[in-house]
PDB file of C-alpha atoms in Angstrom:
ATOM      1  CA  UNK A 900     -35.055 178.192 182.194  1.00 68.00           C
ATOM      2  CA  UNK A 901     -35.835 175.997 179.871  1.00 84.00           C
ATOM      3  CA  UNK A 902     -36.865 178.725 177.507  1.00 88.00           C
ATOM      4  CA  UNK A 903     -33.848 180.194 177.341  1.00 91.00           C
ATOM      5  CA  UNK A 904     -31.976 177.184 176.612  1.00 92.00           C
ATOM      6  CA  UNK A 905     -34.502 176.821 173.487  1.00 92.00           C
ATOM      7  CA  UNK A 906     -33.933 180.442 172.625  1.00 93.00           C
ATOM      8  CA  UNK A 907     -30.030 179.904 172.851  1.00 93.00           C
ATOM      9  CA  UNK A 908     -30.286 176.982 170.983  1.00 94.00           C
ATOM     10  CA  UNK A 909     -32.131 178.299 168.160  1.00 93.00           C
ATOM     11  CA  UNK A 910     -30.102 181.441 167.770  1.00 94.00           C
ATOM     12  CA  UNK A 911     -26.451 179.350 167.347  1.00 94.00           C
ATOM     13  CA  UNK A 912     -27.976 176.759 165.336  1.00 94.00           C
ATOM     14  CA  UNK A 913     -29.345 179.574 162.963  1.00 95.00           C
ATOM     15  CA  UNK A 914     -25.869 181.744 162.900  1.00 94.00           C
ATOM     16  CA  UNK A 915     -24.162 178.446 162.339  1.00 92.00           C
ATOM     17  CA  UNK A 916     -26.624 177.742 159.096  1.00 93.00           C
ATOM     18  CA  UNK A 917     -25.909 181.471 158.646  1.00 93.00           C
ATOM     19  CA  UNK A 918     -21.886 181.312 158.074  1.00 94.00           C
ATOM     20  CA  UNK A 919     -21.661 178.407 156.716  1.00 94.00           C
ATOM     21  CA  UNK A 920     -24.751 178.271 154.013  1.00 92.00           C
ATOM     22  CA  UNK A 921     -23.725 181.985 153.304  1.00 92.00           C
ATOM     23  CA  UNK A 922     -20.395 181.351 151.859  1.00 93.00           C
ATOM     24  CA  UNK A 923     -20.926 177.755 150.837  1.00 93.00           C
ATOM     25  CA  UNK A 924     -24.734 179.358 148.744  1.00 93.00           C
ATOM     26  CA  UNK A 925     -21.896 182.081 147.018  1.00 93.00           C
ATOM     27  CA  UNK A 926     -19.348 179.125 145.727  1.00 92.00           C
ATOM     28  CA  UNK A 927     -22.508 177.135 144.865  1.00 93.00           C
ATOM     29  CA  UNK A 928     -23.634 179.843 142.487  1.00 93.00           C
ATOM     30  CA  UNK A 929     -20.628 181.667 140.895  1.00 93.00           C
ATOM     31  CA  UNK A 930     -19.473 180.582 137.826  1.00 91.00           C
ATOM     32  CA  UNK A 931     -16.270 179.331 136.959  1.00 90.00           C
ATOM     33  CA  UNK A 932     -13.492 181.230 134.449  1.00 86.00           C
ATOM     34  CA  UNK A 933     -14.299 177.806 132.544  1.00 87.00           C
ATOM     35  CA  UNK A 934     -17.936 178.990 132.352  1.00 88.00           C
ATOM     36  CA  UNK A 935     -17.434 182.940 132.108  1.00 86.00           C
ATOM     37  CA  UNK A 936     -15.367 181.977 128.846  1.00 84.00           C
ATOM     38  CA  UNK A 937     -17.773 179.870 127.006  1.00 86.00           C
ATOM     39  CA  UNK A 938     -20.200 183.353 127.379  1.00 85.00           C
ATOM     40  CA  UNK A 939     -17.848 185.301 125.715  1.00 85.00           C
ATOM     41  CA  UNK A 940     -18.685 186.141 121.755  1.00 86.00           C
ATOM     42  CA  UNK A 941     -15.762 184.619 119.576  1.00 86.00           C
ATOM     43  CA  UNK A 942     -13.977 187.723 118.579  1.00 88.00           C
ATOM     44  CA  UNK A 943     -13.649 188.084 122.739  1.00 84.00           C
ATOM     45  CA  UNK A 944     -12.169 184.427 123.251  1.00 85.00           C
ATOM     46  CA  UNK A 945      -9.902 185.221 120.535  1.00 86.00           C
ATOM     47  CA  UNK A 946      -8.654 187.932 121.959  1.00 85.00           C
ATOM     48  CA  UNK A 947      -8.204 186.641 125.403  1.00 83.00           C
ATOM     49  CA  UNK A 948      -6.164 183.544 124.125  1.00 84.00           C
ATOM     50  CA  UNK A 949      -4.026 185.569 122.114  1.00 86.00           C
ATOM     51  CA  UNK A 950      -3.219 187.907 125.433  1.00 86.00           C
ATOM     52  CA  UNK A 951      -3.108 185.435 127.578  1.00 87.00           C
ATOM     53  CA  UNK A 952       0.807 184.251 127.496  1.00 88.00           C
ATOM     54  CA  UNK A 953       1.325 188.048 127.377  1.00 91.00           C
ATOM     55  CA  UNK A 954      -0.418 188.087 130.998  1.00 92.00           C
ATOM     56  CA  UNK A 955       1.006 185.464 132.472  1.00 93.00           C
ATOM     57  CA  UNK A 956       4.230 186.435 131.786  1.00 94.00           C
ATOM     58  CA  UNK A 957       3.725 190.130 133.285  1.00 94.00           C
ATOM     59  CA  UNK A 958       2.289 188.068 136.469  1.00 95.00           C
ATOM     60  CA  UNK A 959       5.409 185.896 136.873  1.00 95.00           C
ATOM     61  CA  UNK A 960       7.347 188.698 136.453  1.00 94.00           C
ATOM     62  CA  UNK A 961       5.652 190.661 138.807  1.00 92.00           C
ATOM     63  CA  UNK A 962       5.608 187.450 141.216  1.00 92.00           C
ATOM     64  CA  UNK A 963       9.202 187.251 141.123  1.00 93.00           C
ATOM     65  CA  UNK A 964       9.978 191.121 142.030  1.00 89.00           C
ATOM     66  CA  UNK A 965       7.755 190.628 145.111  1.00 88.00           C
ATOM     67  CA  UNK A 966      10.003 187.623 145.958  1.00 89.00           C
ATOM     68  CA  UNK A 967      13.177 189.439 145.368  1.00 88.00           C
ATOM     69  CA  UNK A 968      11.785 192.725 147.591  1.00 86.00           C
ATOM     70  CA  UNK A 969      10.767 190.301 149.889  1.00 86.00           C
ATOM     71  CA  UNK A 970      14.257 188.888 150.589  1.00 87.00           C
ATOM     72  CA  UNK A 971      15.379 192.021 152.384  1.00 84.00           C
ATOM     73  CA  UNK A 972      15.911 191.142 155.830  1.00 86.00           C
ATOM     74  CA  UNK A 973      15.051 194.591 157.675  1.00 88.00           C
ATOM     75  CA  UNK A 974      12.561 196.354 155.325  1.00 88.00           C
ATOM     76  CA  UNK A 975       9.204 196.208 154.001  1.00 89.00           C
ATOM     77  CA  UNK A 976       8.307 195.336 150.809  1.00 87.00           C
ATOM     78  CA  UNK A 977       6.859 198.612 150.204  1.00 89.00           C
ATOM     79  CA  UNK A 978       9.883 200.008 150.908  1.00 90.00           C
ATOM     80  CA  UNK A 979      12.342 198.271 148.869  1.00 89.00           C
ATOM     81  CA  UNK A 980       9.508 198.335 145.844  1.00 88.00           C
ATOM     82  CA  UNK A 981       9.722 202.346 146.221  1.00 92.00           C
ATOM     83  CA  UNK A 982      13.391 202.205 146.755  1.00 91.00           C
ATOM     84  CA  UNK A 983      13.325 200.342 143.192  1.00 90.00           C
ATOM     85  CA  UNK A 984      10.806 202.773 141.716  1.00 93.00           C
ATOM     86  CA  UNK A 985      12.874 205.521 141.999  1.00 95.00           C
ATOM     87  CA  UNK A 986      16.237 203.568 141.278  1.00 94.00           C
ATOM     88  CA  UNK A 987      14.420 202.798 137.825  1.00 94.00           C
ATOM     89  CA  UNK A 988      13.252 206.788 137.510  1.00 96.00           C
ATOM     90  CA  UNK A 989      16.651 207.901 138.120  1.00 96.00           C
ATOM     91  CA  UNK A 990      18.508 205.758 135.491  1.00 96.00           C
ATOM     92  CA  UNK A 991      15.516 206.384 133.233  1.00 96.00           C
ATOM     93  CA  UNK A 992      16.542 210.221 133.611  1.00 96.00           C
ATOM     94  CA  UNK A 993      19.858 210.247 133.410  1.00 96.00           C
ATOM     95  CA  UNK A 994      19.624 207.644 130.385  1.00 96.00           C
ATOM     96  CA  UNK A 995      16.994 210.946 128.850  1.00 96.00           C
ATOM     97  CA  UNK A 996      19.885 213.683 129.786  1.00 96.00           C
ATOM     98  CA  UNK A 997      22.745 211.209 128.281  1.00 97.00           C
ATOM     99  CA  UNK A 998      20.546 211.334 124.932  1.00 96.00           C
ATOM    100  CA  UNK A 999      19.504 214.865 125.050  1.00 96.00           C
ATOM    101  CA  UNK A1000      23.502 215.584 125.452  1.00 96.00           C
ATOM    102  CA  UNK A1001      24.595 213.181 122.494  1.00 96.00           C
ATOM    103  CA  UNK A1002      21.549 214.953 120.290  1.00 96.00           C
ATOM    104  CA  UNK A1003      22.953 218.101 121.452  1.00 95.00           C
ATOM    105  CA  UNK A1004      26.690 217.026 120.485  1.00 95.00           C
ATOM    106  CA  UNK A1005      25.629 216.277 117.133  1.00 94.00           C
ATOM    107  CA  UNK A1006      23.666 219.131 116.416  1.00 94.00           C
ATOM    108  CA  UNK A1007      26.557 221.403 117.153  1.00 92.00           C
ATOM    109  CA  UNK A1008      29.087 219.097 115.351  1.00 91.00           C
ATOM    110  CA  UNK A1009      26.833 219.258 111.909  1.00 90.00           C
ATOM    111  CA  UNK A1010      26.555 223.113 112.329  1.00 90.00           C
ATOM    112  CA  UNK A1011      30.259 223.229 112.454  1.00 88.00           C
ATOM    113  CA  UNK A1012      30.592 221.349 109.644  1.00 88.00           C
ATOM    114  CA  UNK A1013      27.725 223.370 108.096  1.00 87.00           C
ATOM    115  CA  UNK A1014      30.221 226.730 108.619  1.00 85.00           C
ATOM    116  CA  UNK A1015      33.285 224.669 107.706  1.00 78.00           C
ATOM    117  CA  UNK A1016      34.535 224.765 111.073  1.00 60.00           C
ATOM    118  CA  UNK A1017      36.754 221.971 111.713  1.00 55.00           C
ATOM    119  CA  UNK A1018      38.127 221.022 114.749  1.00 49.00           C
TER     120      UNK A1018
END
């Protein structure tokens, strides 16, 4: 009996070293941004400063479109996102057709004018 006890013992005490010197051995050895950016050749810093408001700004942006989908009391947030998507392609079409028809408009009112067809 008292074996098994020992055995029992053992086993737990080396899981528990297991999950928590795992996790705590991976935060213990990777770096921080602070430390990946100091490895970076100057023309890379450079170029991550200069992008970085850019960034940020697409990330709040895209932070605050998750908060408005997620406001809808009945659907998912997938859901409302697509229902946005193709909200945005639709306008985005028409706006293409409204152009194409104004283009259009012109081109025939300049080959009237071309023929001295007024109206």
């Amino acid at each position: 009996m008292s074996n098994k006890v020992w055995l029992w013992t053992k086993m737990l005490s080396l899981g528990g070293i297991l999950m928590i010197g795992g996790p705590a051995l991976v935060v213990w050895v990777s770096p921080t941004e602070e430390e990946l950016f100091k490895k970076y050749n100057p023309e890379l810093q450079k170029r991550s400063l200069e992008g970085r408001e850019q960034r940020q700004e697409e990330f709040n942006q895209f932070v605050g479109k998750l908060k408005d989908y997620s406001k809808h009391p009945t659907k998912p947030i997938w859901v409302v996102a697509k229902e946005e998507e193709d909200k945005m392609r639709a306008d985005k079409a028409a706006e293409q057709r409204r152009v194409a028809e104004e283009i259009q408009r012109r081109r025939d009112e300049i080959r009237r004018h071309a023929m001295g067809v007024e109206k």
